[in-house]
N, CA, C and O of each residue as an XYZ file, in Angstrom:
552
protein
N      -2.920    -36.353     68.259
C      -3.488    -35.118     68.729
C      -4.350    -35.318     69.966
O      -4.206    -34.605     70.959
N      -5.272    -36.323     69.892
C      -6.127    -36.588     71.048
C      -5.296    -37.057     72.237
O      -5.631    -36.759     73.384
N      -4.210    -37.794     71.972
C      -3.351    -38.249     73.064
C      -2.700    -37.066     73.771
O      -2.592    -37.058     74.997
N      -2.264    -36.063     73.003
C      -1.680    -34.865     73.603
C      -2.695    -34.143     74.471
O      -2.367    -33.675     75.561
N      -3.940    -34.049     73.983
C      -4.993    -33.401     74.753
C      -5.272    -34.188     76.029
O      -5.404    -33.608     77.107
N      -5.360    -35.489     75.905
C      -5.592    -36.332     77.083
C      -4.490    -36.129     78.107
O      -4.768    -36.019     79.301
N      -3.249    -36.079     77.660
C      -2.126    -35.832     78.571
C      -2.279    -34.484     79.274
O      -2.053    -34.381     80.480
N      -2.663    -33.448     78.518
C      -2.839    -32.123     79.110
C      -3.945    -32.132     80.174
O      -3.820    -31.486     81.214
N      -5.006    -32.857     79.907
C      -6.117    -32.938     80.857
C      -5.668    -33.643     82.138
O      -5.966    -33.176     83.237
N      -4.960    -34.753     82.004
C      -4.468    -35.458     83.192
C      -3.504    -34.587     83.989
O      -3.560    -34.570     85.219
N      -2.632    -33.872     83.311
C      -1.686    -32.990     84.000
C      -2.429    -31.885     84.745
O      -2.089    -31.561     85.883
N      -3.444    -31.307     84.099
C      -4.203    -30.226     84.726
C      -4.983    -30.714     85.938
O      -5.243    -29.942     86.861
N      -5.357    -31.986     85.941
C      -6.067    -32.536     87.100
C      -5.208    -32.455     88.356
O      -5.731    -32.370     89.467
N      -3.906    -32.481     88.180
C      -2.987    -32.421     89.322
C      -2.368    -31.040     89.517
O      -1.927    -30.697     90.614
N      -2.341    -30.255     88.446
C      -1.769    -28.908     88.516
C      -2.811    -27.941     87.936
O      -2.802    -27.677     86.733
N      -3.710    -27.410     88.782
C      -4.824    -26.591     88.292
C      -4.419    -25.424     87.399
O      -5.207    -25.000     86.553
N      -3.221    -24.904     87.566
C      -2.783    -23.781     86.727
C      -2.694    -24.170     85.256
O      -2.624    -23.295     84.393
N      -2.695    -25.454     84.959
C      -2.573    -25.922     83.575
C      -3.918    -26.056     82.860
O      -3.952    -26.389     81.675
N      -5.033    -25.800     83.566
C      -6.341    -25.948     82.919
C      -6.496    -25.022     81.719
O      -7.086    -25.417     80.714
N      -5.991    -23.823     81.801
C      -6.102    -22.905     80.662
C      -5.513    -23.502     79.399
O      -6.132    -23.442     78.336
N      -4.320    -24.080     79.504
C      -3.673    -24.706     78.344
C      -4.473    -25.907     77.842
O      -4.630    -26.095     76.636
N      -4.976    -26.715     78.769
C      -5.739    -27.904     78.378
C      -7.025    -27.508     77.661
O      -7.386    -28.117     76.654
N      -7.707    -26.508     78.167
C      -8.961    -26.067     77.551
C      -8.718    -25.410     76.201
O      -9.497    -25.596     75.266
N      -7.648    -24.649     76.098
C      -7.311    -24.049     74.803
C      -6.957    -25.134     73.788
O      -7.281    -25.007     72.607
N      -6.296    -26.197     74.238
C      -5.964    -27.307     73.343
C      -7.233    -28.009     72.864
O      -7.322    -28.397     71.699
N      -8.217    -28.175     73.757
C      -9.488    -28.795     73.366
C     -10.195    -27.934     72.327
O     -10.708    -28.448     71.333
N     -10.221    -26.636     72.556
C     -10.846    -25.737     71.602
C     -10.127    -25.709     70.272
O     -10.756    -25.677     69.215
N      -8.813    -25.721     70.328
C      -8.004    -25.697     69.112
C      -8.194    -26.967     68.291
O      -8.307    -26.920     67.066
N      -8.227    -28.097     68.983
C      -8.367    -29.383     68.308
C      -9.673    -29.469     67.525
O      -9.726    -30.068     66.451
N     -10.712    -28.871     68.066
C     -12.006    -28.937     67.400
C     -12.262    -27.722     66.507
O     -13.331    -27.604     65.908
N     -11.274    -26.815     66.418
C     -11.481    -25.602     65.634
C     -12.514    -24.705     66.296
O     -13.255    -23.990     65.621
N     -12.558    -24.749     67.616
C     -13.574    -24.046     68.386
C     -13.117    -22.661     68.820
O     -11.930    -22.334     68.806
N     -14.100    -21.865     69.205
C     -13.827    -20.538     69.735
C     -13.325    -20.616     71.167
O     -12.654    -19.703     71.646
N     -13.651    -21.706     71.850
C     -13.286    -21.844     73.258
C     -13.333    -23.303     73.686
O     -13.845    -24.164     72.970
N     -12.793    -23.558     74.853
C     -12.884    -24.860     75.493
C     -13.383    -24.649     76.911
O     -13.149    -23.593     77.499
N     -14.064    -25.637     77.465
C     -14.589    -25.518     78.823
C     -14.587    -26.874     79.500
O     -14.645    -27.918     78.850
N     -14.518    -26.833     80.814
C     -14.686    -28.029     81.620
C     -15.808    -27.742     82.608
O     -15.898    -26.652     83.173
N     -16.657    -28.738     82.802
C     -17.736    -28.637     83.774
C     -17.649    -29.839     84.695
O     -17.283    -30.936     84.273
N     -17.986    -29.624     85.945
C     -17.993    -30.691     86.935
C     -19.395    -30.793     87.496
O     -19.893    -29.865     88.134
N     -20.031    -31.937     87.250
C     -21.380    -32.209     87.741
C     -21.256    -33.133     88.943
O     -20.549    -34.140     88.892
N     -21.952    -32.781     90.034
C     -21.830    -33.550     91.265
C     -23.165    -33.587     91.998
O     -23.479    -32.689     92.779
N     -23.948    -34.633     91.741
C     -25.214    -34.791     92.446
C     -26.070    -33.548     92.393
O     -26.337    -33.017     91.315
N     -26.504    -33.080     93.555
C     -27.353    -31.898     93.635
C     -26.570    -30.612     93.810
O     -27.167    -29.543     93.941
N     -25.256    -30.689     93.816
C     -24.428    -29.495     93.958
C     -24.492    -28.666     92.685
O     -24.732    -29.202     91.603
N     -24.280    -27.364     92.812
C     -24.240    -26.535     91.596
C     -23.106    -26.990     90.670
O     -22.081    -27.501     91.122
N     -23.312    -26.796     89.392
C     -22.280    -27.104     88.407
C     -21.120    -26.143     88.626
O     -21.315    -24.954     88.876
N     -19.918    -26.678     88.527
C     -18.720    -25.843     88.557
C     -18.058    -25.954     87.203
O     -18.245    -26.945     86.497
N     -17.295    -24.962     86.836
C     -16.643    -25.035     85.544
C     -15.595    -23.970     85.359
O     -15.407    -23.072     86.180
N     -14.924    -24.115     84.240
C     -13.904    -23.141     83.851
C     -13.946    -22.997     82.342
O     -14.064    -23.982     81.612
N     -13.850    -21.778     81.891
C     -13.874    -21.454     80.476
C     -12.501    -20.952     80.080
O     -11.896    -20.149     80.791
N     -12.010    -21.424     78.945
C     -10.725    -20.918     78.463
C     -10.904    -19.481     78.005
O     -12.023    -18.972     77.939
N      -9.805    -18.843     77.695
C      -9.904    -17.524     77.083
C     -10.711    -17.676     75.800
O     -10.590    -18.674     75.090
N     -11.530    -16.680     75.514
C     -12.367    -16.760     74.322
C     -11.935    -15.703     73.319
O     -11.334    -14.689     73.672
N     -12.254    -15.965     72.072
C     -11.883    -15.035     71.011
C     -12.615    -13.708     71.212
O     -13.696    -13.685     71.799
N     -12.043    -12.610     70.736
C     -12.702    -11.308     70.863
C     -14.081    -11.291     70.205
O     -14.963    -10.542     70.627
N     -14.266    -12.112     69.178
C     -15.546    -12.156     68.476
C     -16.648    -12.679     69.388
O     -17.776    -12.190     69.340
N     -16.328    -13.676     70.226
C     -17.334    -14.330     71.057
C     -17.264    -13.934     72.532
O     -18.167    -14.273     73.297
N     -16.229    -13.237     72.940
C     -15.905    -12.950     74.329
C     -17.034    -12.736     75.305
O     -17.352    -13.632     76.087
N     -17.652    -11.561     75.280
C     -18.645    -11.214     76.288
C     -19.885    -12.093     76.230
O     -20.376    -12.529     77.271
N     -20.401    -12.363     75.031
C     -21.621    -13.161     74.931
C     -21.375    -14.595     75.389
O     -22.240    -15.190     76.032
N     -20.227    -15.152     75.073
C     -19.925    -16.513     75.488
C     -19.676    -16.582     76.988
O     -20.098    -17.538     77.639
N     -19.010    -15.604     77.535
C     -18.800    -15.542     78.987
C     -20.146    -15.502     79.704
O     -20.312    -16.144     80.741
N     -21.111    -14.754     79.161
C     -22.440    -14.661     79.762
C     -23.148    -16.012     79.747
O     -23.772    -16.399     80.735
N     -23.052    -16.731     78.629
C     -23.659    -18.055     78.528
C     -23.032    -18.985     79.561
O     -23.739    -19.716     80.253
N     -21.722    -18.958     79.662
C     -21.011    -19.801     80.628
C     -21.444    -19.465     82.062
O     -21.778    -20.357     82.842
N     -21.435    -18.184     82.394
C     -21.795    -17.764     83.747
C     -23.215    -18.186     84.100
O     -23.469    -18.638     85.216
N     -24.136    -18.042     83.164
C     -25.521    -18.457     83.421
C     -25.608    -19.970     83.580
O     -26.349    -20.461     84.431
N     -24.863    -20.709     82.773
C     -24.882    -22.171     82.841
C     -24.489    -22.659     84.230
O     -25.157    -23.525     84.795
N     -23.415    -22.112     84.781
C     -22.946    -22.586     86.089
C     -23.759    -21.995     87.240
O     -23.720    -22.526     88.350
N     -24.492    -20.910     86.999
C     -25.245    -20.269     88.074
C     -26.691    -20.753     88.180
O     -27.346    -20.513     89.194
N     -27.192    -21.427     87.156
C     -28.608    -21.809     87.169
C     -28.766    -23.317     86.972
O     -27.795    -24.040     86.746
N     -29.996    -23.758     87.062
C     -30.309    -25.169     86.817
C     -30.802    -25.394     85.392
O     -31.318    -26.466     85.078
N     -30.648    -24.391     84.527
C     -31.127    -24.496     83.158
C     -30.553    -25.675     82.401
O     -31.204    -26.220     81.509
N     -29.342    -26.074     82.749
C     -28.704    -27.204     82.072
C     -29.503    -28.497     82.266
O     -29.398    -29.416     81.453
N     -30.287    -28.574     83.321
C     -31.083    -29.777     83.577
C     -32.163    -29.970     82.517
O     -32.695    -31.069     82.363
N     -32.486    -28.904     81.785
C     -33.518    -28.958     80.752
C     -32.923    -29.067     79.356
O     -33.638    -28.950     78.361
N     -31.629    -29.289     79.284
C     -30.925    -29.382     78.011
C     -30.786    -30.837     77.585
O     -30.140    -31.632     78.267
N     -31.404    -31.184     76.441
C     -31.244    -32.541     75.911
C     -29.772    -32.851     75.659
O     -29.316    -33.966     75.912
N     -29.032    -31.861     75.161
C     -27.616    -32.072     74.851
C     -26.826    -32.414     76.115
O     -26.064    -33.381     76.128
N     -27.004    -31.633     77.164
C     -26.270    -31.873     78.410
C     -26.686    -33.218     79.011
O     -25.836    -34.011     79.415
N     -27.966    -33.463     79.068
C     -28.444    -34.716     79.659
C     -27.956    -35.937     78.863
O     -27.587    -36.956     79.447
N     -27.958    -35.827     77.542
C     -27.514    -36.947     76.699
C     -26.039    -37.244     76.931
O     -25.654    -38.405     77.072
N     -25.209    -36.199     76.971
C     -23.773    -36.413     77.181
C     -23.502    -36.939     78.594
O     -22.622    -37.780     78.782
N     -24.246    -36.452     79.577
C     -24.056    -36.951     80.949
C     -24.455    -38.420     81.065
O     -23.802    -39.179     81.781
N     -25.501    -38.827     80.382
C     -25.923    -40.226     80.460
C     -25.034    -41.137     79.613
O     -24.760    -42.271     80.005
N     -24.584    -40.652     78.458
C     -23.717    -41.462     77.589
C     -22.298    -41.568     78.120
O     -21.659    -42.613     78.004
N     -21.810    -40.487     78.699
C     -20.443    -40.398     79.185
C     -19.439    -40.883     78.139
O     -18.700    -41.841     78.368
N     -19.422    -40.199     76.973
C     -18.475    -40.626     75.937
C     -17.034    -40.440     76.414
O     -16.632    -39.343     76.803
N     -16.274    -41.520     76.377
C     -14.891    -41.482     76.859
C     -13.968    -40.759     75.890
O     -12.907    -40.274     76.283
N     -14.367    -40.685     74.632
C     -13.579    -39.931     73.661
C     -14.430    -38.740     73.217
O     -15.632    -38.701     73.481
N     -13.818    -37.788     72.555
C     -14.559    -36.615     72.121
C     -15.494    -36.986     70.980
O     -15.096    -37.633     70.011
N     -16.745    -36.562     71.116
C     -17.759    -36.793     70.093
C     -18.402    -35.463     69.748
O     -18.393    -34.533     70.555
N     -18.959    -35.371     68.552
C     -19.718    -34.181     68.184
C     -21.112    -34.347     68.758
O     -21.838    -35.268     68.384
N     -21.481    -33.467     69.654
C     -22.726    -33.578     70.405
C     -23.939    -33.684     69.490
O     -24.832    -34.494     69.737
N     -23.979    -32.883     68.446
C     -25.139    -32.859     67.566
C     -25.398    -34.193     66.875
O     -26.517    -34.448     66.430
N     -24.378    -35.049     66.778
C     -24.558    -36.373     66.174
C     -25.452    -37.259     67.021
O     -25.918    -38.294     66.544
N     -25.703    -36.877     68.267
C     -26.481    -37.695     69.185
C     -27.818    -37.045     69.542
O     -28.480    -37.452     70.497
N     -28.209    -36.029     68.764
C     -29.470    -35.324     68.961
C     -30.234    -35.284     67.653
O     -29.643    -35.288     66.573
N     -31.553    -35.247     67.760
C     -32.354    -35.040     66.557
C     -32.306    -33.558     66.209
O     -31.926    -32.734     67.041
N     -32.688    -33.222     64.990
C     -32.719    -31.816     64.574
C     -33.661    -31.015     65.474
O     -33.386    -29.858     65.794
N     -34.764    -31.629     65.878
C     -35.720    -30.947     66.756
C     -35.107    -30.687     68.128
O     -35.310    -29.619     68.707
N     -34.360    -31.656     68.648
C     -33.717    -31.467     69.948
C     -32.690    -30.333     69.891
O     -32.603    -29.525     70.816
N     -31.921    -30.273     68.815
C     -30.933    -29.202     68.665
C     -31.632    -27.851     68.623
O     -31.173    -26.900     69.255
N     -32.726    -27.754     67.894
C     -33.439    -26.485     67.732
C     -34.068    -25.986     69.026
O     -34.080    -24.780     69.272
N     -34.586    -26.877     69.851
C     -35.316    -26.444     71.058
C     -34.467    -26.446     72.324
O     -34.907    -25.951     73.361
N     -33.261    -26.993     72.254
C     -32.414    -27.101     73.435
C     -32.023    -25.716     73.950
O     -31.435    -24.933     73.206
N     -32.338    -25.399     75.210
C     -32.065    -24.050     75.718
C     -30.579    -23.677     75.711
O     -30.244    -22.522     75.448
N     -29.700    -24.609     75.988
C     -28.264    -24.318     75.963
C     -27.808    -24.086     74.534
O     -27.041    -23.159     74.274
N     -28.264    -24.905     73.612
C     -27.896    -24.738     72.204
C     -28.413    -23.393     71.668
O     -27.730    -22.737     70.881
N     -29.619    -22.984     72.095
C     -30.176    -21.696     71.673
C     -29.261    -20.563     72.128
O     -28.959    -19.656     71.352
N     -28.821    -20.614     73.383
C     -27.929    -19.572     73.903
C     -26.588    -19.585     73.174
O     -26.040    -18.528     72.862
N     -26.065    -20.765     72.907
C     -24.785    -20.845     72.203
C     -24.896    -20.310     70.779
O     -24.002    -19.606     70.309
N     -25.985    -20.637     70.092
C     -26.176    -20.111     68.732
C     -26.244    -18.584     68.759
O     -25.678    -17.916     67.894
N     -26.940    -18.038     69.757
C     -27.041    -16.578     69.875
C     -25.669    -15.949     70.113
O     -25.434    -14.799     69.744
N     -24.766    -16.713     70.734
C     -23.407    -16.218     70.989
C     -22.472    -16.496     69.812
O     -21.286    -16.173     69.870
N     -23.005    -17.093     68.745
C     -22.200    -17.353     67.556
C     -21.502    -18.696     67.550
O     -20.594    -18.918     66.750
N     -21.914    -19.600     68.433
C     -21.298    -20.923     68.523
C     -22.234    -21.958     67.910
O     -23.414    -22.022     68.255
N     -21.703    -22.761     67.004
C     -22.490    -23.808     66.365
C     -22.242    -25.150     67.033
O     -22.413    -25.295     68.244
N     -21.844    -26.112     66.247
C     -21.609    -27.468     66.741
C     -20.485    -27.477     67.777
O     -19.599    -26.623     67.762
N     -20.543    -28.452     68.666
C     -19.462    -28.563     69.641
C     -19.168    -30.024     69.957
O     -19.972    -30.915     69.683
N     -17.987    -30.244     70.543
C     -17.546    -31.585     70.909
C     -17.541    -31.721     72.424
O     -17.451    -30.736     73.157
N     -17.639    -32.972     72.874
C     -17.710    -33.227     74.309
C     -17.114    -34.595     74.613
O     -17.221    -35.530     73.819
N     -16.497    -34.689     75.757
C     -16.098    -35.956     76.360
C     -16.504    -35.858     77.825
O     -16.284    -34.826     78.458
N     -17.087    -36.906     78.364
C     -17.535    -36.894     79.756
C     -16.928    -38.086     80.476
O     -17.057    -39.227     80.034
N     -16.267    -37.808     81.584
C     -15.530    -38.844     82.299
C     -16.030    -38.916     83.736
O     -16.009    -37.923     84.463
N     -16.483    -40.111     84.140
C     -16.901    -40.326     85.529
C     -15.656    -40.382     86.409
O     -14.698    -41.095     86.111
N     -15.689    -39.624     87.489
C     -14.562    -39.576     88.417
C     -14.793    -40.575     89.550
O     -15.943    -40.871     89.874
N     -13.733    -41.098     90.158
C     -13.891    -42.035     91.269
C     -14.712    -41.457     92.431
O     -15.313    -42.202     93.205
N     -14.730    -40.130     92.543
C     -15.470    -39.464     93.616
C     -16.969    -39.418     93.374
O     -17.727    -38.985     94.241
N     -17.409    -39.871     92.173
C     -18.812    -39.838     91.822
C     -19.192    -38.633     90.975
O     -20.308    -38.564     90.461
N     -18.283    -37.689     90.826
C     -18.544    -36.516     89.992
C     -18.357    -36.890     88.524
O     -17.724    -37.894     88.199
N     -18.916    -36.070     87.656
C     -18.752    -36.253     86.226
C     -18.087    -35.016     85.663
O     -18.590    -33.904     85.823
N     -16.949    -35.210     84.998
C     -16.233    -34.111     84.344
C     -16.594    -34.122     82.875
O     -16.527    -35.159     82.215
N     -16.972    -32.974     82.373
C     -17.344    -32.838     80.969
C     -16.407    -31.824     80.321
O     -16.322    -30.677     80.759
N     -15.710    -32.253     79.281
C     -14.783    -31.395     78.543
C     -15.453    -31.033     77.229
O     -15.952    -31.905     76.518
N     -15.463    -29.744     76.906
C     -16.211    -29.267     75.747
C     -15.408    -28.277     74.925
O     -14.599    -27.514     75.453
N     -15.645    -28.303     73.635
C     -15.105    -27.311     72.720
C     -16.236    -26.868     71.816
O     -16.988    -27.701     71.309
N     -16.364    -25.588     71.610
C     -17.478    -25.103     70.781
C     -17.108    -23.851     70.052
O     -17.924    -23.305     69.310
């Protein structure tokens, strides 16, 4: 299963139209409401793409995503900072690497909980260009 997802991600890196399928596969694999990719690059704003989201989470999750890529709030997220520093090459459950207190106070986690999203998975891959790609399902 993870090999199929990895293949989809590599294919989408060369054919951008395939990102929707790759992100949906990431979300499906984790039993998530959605999948997302984020690109972190030095001081540049975060870029990302969100898969189609379920009708249950649609608008609220889109709002969380839009705010994440439009602001620097992610810099204050223990979860985001931990995954960026760890750069897990395989998908891991983010909450396994945070204390209960960190999960409770994390601004991104607070927004996701308000949107009906609980635990999520992440893989972060350093790109040769110096950027960091983060694949998420939640």
